[in-house]
PDB file of C-alpha atoms in Angstrom:
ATOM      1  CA  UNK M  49      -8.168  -5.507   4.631  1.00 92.00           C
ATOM      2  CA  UNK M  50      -7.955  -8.482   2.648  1.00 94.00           C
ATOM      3  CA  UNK M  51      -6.414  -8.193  -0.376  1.00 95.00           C
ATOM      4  CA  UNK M  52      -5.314 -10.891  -3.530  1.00 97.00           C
ATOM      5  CA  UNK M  53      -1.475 -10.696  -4.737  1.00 97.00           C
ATOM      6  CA  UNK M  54      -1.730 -10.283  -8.119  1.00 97.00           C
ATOM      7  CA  UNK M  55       2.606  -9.709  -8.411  1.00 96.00           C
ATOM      8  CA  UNK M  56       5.812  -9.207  -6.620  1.00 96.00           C
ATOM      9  CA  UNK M  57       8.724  -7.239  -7.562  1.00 95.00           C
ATOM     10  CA  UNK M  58      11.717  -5.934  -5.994  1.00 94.00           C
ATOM     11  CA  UNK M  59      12.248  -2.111  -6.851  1.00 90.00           C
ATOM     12  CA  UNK M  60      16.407  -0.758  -5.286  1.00 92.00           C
ATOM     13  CA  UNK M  61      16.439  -3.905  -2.952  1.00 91.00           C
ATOM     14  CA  UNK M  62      12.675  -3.172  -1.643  1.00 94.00           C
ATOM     15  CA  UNK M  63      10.055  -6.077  -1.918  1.00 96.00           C
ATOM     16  CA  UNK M  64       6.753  -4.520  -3.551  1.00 95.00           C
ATOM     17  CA  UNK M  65       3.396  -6.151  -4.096  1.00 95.00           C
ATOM     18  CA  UNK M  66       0.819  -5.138  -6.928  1.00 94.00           C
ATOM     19  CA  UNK M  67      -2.889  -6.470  -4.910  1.00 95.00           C
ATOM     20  CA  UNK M  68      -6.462  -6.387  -5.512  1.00 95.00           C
ATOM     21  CA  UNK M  69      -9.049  -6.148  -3.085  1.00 94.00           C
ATOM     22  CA  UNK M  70     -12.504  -5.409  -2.398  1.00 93.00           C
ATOM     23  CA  UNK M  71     -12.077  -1.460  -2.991  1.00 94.00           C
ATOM     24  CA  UNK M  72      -9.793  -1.483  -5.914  1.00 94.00           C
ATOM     25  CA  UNK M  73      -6.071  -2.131  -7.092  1.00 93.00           C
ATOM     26  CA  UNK M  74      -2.382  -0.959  -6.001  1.00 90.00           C
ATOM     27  CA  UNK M  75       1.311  -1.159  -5.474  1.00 91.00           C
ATOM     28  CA  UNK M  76       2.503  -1.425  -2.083  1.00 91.00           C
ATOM     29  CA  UNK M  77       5.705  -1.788  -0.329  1.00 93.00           C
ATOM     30  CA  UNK M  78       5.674  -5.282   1.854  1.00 94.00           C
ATOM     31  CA  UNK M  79       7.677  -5.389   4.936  1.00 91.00           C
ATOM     32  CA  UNK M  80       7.009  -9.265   5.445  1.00 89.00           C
ATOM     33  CA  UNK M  81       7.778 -12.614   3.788  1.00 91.00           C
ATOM     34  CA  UNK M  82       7.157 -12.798  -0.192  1.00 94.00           C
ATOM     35  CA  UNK M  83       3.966 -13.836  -0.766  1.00 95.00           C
ATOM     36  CA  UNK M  84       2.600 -15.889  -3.654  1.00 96.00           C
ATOM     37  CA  UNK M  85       0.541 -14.846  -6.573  1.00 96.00           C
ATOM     38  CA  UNK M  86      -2.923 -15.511  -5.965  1.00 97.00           C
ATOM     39  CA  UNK M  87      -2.387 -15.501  -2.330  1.00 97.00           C
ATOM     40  CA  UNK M  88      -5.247 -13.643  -0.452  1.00 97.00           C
ATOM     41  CA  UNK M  89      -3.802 -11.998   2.956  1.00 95.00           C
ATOM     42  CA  UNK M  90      -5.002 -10.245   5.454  1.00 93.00           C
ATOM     43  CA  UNK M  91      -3.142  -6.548   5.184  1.00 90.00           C
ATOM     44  CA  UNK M  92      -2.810  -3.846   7.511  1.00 90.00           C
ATOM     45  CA  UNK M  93      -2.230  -0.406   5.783  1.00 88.00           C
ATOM     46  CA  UNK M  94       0.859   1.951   6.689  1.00 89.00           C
ATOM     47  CA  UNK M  95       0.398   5.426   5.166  1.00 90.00           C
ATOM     48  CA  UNK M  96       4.482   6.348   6.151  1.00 88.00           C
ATOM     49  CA  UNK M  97       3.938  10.116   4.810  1.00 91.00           C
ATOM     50  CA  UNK M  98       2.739  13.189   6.964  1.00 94.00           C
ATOM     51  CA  UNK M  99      -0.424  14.755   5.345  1.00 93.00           C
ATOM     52  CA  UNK M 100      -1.233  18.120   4.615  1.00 91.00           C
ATOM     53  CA  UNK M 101      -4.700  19.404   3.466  1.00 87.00           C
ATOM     54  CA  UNK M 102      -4.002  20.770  -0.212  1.00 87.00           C
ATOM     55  CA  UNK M 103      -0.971  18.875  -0.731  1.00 90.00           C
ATOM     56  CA  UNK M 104      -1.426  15.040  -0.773  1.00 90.00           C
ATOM     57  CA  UNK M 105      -4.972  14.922   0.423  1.00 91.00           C
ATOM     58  CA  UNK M 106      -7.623  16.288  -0.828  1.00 88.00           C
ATOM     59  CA  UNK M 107     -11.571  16.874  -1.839  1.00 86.00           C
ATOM     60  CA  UNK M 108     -12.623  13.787  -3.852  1.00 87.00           C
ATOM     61  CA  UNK M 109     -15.615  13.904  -6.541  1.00 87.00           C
ATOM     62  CA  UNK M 110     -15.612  10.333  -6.053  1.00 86.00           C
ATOM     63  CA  UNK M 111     -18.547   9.433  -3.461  1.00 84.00           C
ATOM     64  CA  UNK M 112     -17.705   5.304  -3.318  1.00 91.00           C
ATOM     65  CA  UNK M 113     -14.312   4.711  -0.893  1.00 93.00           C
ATOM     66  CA  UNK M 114     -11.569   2.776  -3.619  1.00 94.00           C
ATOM     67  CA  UNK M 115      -8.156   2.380  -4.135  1.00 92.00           C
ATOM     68  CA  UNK M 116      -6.670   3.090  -7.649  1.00 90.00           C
ATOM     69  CA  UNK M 117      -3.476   3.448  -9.355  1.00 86.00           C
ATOM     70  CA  UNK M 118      -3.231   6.128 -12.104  1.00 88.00           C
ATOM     71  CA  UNK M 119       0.716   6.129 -13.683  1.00 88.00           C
ATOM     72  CA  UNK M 120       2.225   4.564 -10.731  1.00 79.00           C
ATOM     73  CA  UNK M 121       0.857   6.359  -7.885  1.00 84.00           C
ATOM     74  CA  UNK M 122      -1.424   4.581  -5.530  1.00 85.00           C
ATOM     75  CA  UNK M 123      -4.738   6.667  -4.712  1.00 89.00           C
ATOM     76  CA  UNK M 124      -6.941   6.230  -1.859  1.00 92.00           C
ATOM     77  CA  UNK M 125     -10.421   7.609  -1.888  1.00 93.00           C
ATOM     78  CA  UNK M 126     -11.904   7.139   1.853  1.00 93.00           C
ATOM     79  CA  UNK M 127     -13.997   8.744   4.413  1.00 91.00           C
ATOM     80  CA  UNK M 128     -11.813  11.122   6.670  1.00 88.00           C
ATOM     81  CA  UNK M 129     -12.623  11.321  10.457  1.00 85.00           C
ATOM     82  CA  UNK M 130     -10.688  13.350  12.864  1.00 78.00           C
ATOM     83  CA  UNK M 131     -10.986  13.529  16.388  1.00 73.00           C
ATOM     84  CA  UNK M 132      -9.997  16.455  18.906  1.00 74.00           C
ATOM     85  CA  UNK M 133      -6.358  15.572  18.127  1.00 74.00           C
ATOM     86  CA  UNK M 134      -5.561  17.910  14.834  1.00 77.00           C
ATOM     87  CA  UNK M 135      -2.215  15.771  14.216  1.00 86.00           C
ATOM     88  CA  UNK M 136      -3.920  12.511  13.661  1.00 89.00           C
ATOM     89  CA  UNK M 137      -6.844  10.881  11.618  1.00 90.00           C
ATOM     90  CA  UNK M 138      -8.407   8.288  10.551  1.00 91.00           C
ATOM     91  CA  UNK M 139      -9.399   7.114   6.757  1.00 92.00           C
ATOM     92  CA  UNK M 140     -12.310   4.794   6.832  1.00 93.00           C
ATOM     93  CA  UNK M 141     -12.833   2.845   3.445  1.00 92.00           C
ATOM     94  CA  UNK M 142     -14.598   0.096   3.384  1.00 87.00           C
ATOM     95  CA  UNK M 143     -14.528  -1.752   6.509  1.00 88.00           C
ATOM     96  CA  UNK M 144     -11.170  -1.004   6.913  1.00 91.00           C
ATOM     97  CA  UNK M 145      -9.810   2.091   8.690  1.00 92.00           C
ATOM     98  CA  UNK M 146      -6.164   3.618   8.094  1.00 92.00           C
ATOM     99  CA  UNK M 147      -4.464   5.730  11.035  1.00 92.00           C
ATOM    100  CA  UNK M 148      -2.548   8.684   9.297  1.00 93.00           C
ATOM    101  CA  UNK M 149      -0.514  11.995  10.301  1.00 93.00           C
ATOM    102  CA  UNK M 150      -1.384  15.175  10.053  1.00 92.00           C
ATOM    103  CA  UNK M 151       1.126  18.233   9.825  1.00 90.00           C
ATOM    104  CA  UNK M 152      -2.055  20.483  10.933  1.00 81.00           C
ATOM    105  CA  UNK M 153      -5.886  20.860  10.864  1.00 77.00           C
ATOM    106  CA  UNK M 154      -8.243  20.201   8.350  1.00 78.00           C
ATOM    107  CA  UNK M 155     -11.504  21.603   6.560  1.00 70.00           C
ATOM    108  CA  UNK M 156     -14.915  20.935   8.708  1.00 67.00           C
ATOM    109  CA  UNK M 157     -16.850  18.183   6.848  1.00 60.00           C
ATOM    110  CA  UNK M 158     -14.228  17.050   4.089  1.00 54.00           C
ATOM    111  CA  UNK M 159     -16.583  14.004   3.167  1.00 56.00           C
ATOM    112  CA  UNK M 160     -14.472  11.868   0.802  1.00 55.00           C
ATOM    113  CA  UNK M 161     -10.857  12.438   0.459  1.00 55.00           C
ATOM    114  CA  UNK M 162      -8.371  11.486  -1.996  1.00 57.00           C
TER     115      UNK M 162
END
C-alpha cells in the first residue's frame, strides 16, 4: 500500500512512523531506513499479533475498508477472507491485502472486520 510519512519518532529505541494513505491514518512500527516526512513509500503490512474472533477482531458497523487511530491504537477495518486453512487469513482493504494468524476458526460470513 502506498502510504505518505507524515512523522517519525523513536518510542524505547524502536523507529515508528505516523502515515497517511488512501484508506486512512496510523502509527506503525518501521523495520527499515528512516524515512522523510512527506515521503510516499510503498509499504507492506505486518500484523505481528495472533488473532482471535472476539478478542482483537471483530464485527465492524463500518461498511468502507479504512485505517484509523482512536487514542493510540491503530484500527483496521477490512474485508476478511479465509480459506480451508482455519489458522490463517487474509484482510483485503483496499487494493491491498494483509496475511494474518489465526489462533482458531471464525464466524461464516464476517463481512467487515475491525
Amino acid at each position: 500500500m502506498k502510504i505518505r510519512i507524515i512523522d517519525t519518532f523513536s518510542e524505547l529505541g524502536v523507529l515508528h512512523v505516523s502515515f497517511q494513505s488512501p484508506v486512512g491514518s496510523g502509527t506503525a512500527l518501521w523495520s527499515d531506513s528512516v524515512p522523510k516526512a512527506g515521503e510516499i513509500v510503498d509499504m507492506e503490512f505486518d500484523l505481528d499479533e495472533v488473532f482471535s474472533w472476539g478478542k482483537n477482531m471483530t464485527h465492524s458497523s463500518e461498511k468502507t475498508p479504512k485505517i484509523s487511530a482512536i487514542a493510540n491504537v491503530t484500527y483496521i477495518t477490512a474485508e476478511l477472507s479465509q480459506g480451508a486453512d482455519e489458522k490463517c487469513a487474509v484482510l483485503k482493504i483496499s487494493d491491498s491485502i494483509i496475511l494474518i494468524e489465526l489462533d482458531g476458526p471464525i464466524p461464516k460470513n464476517p463481512d467487515l472486520l475491525r
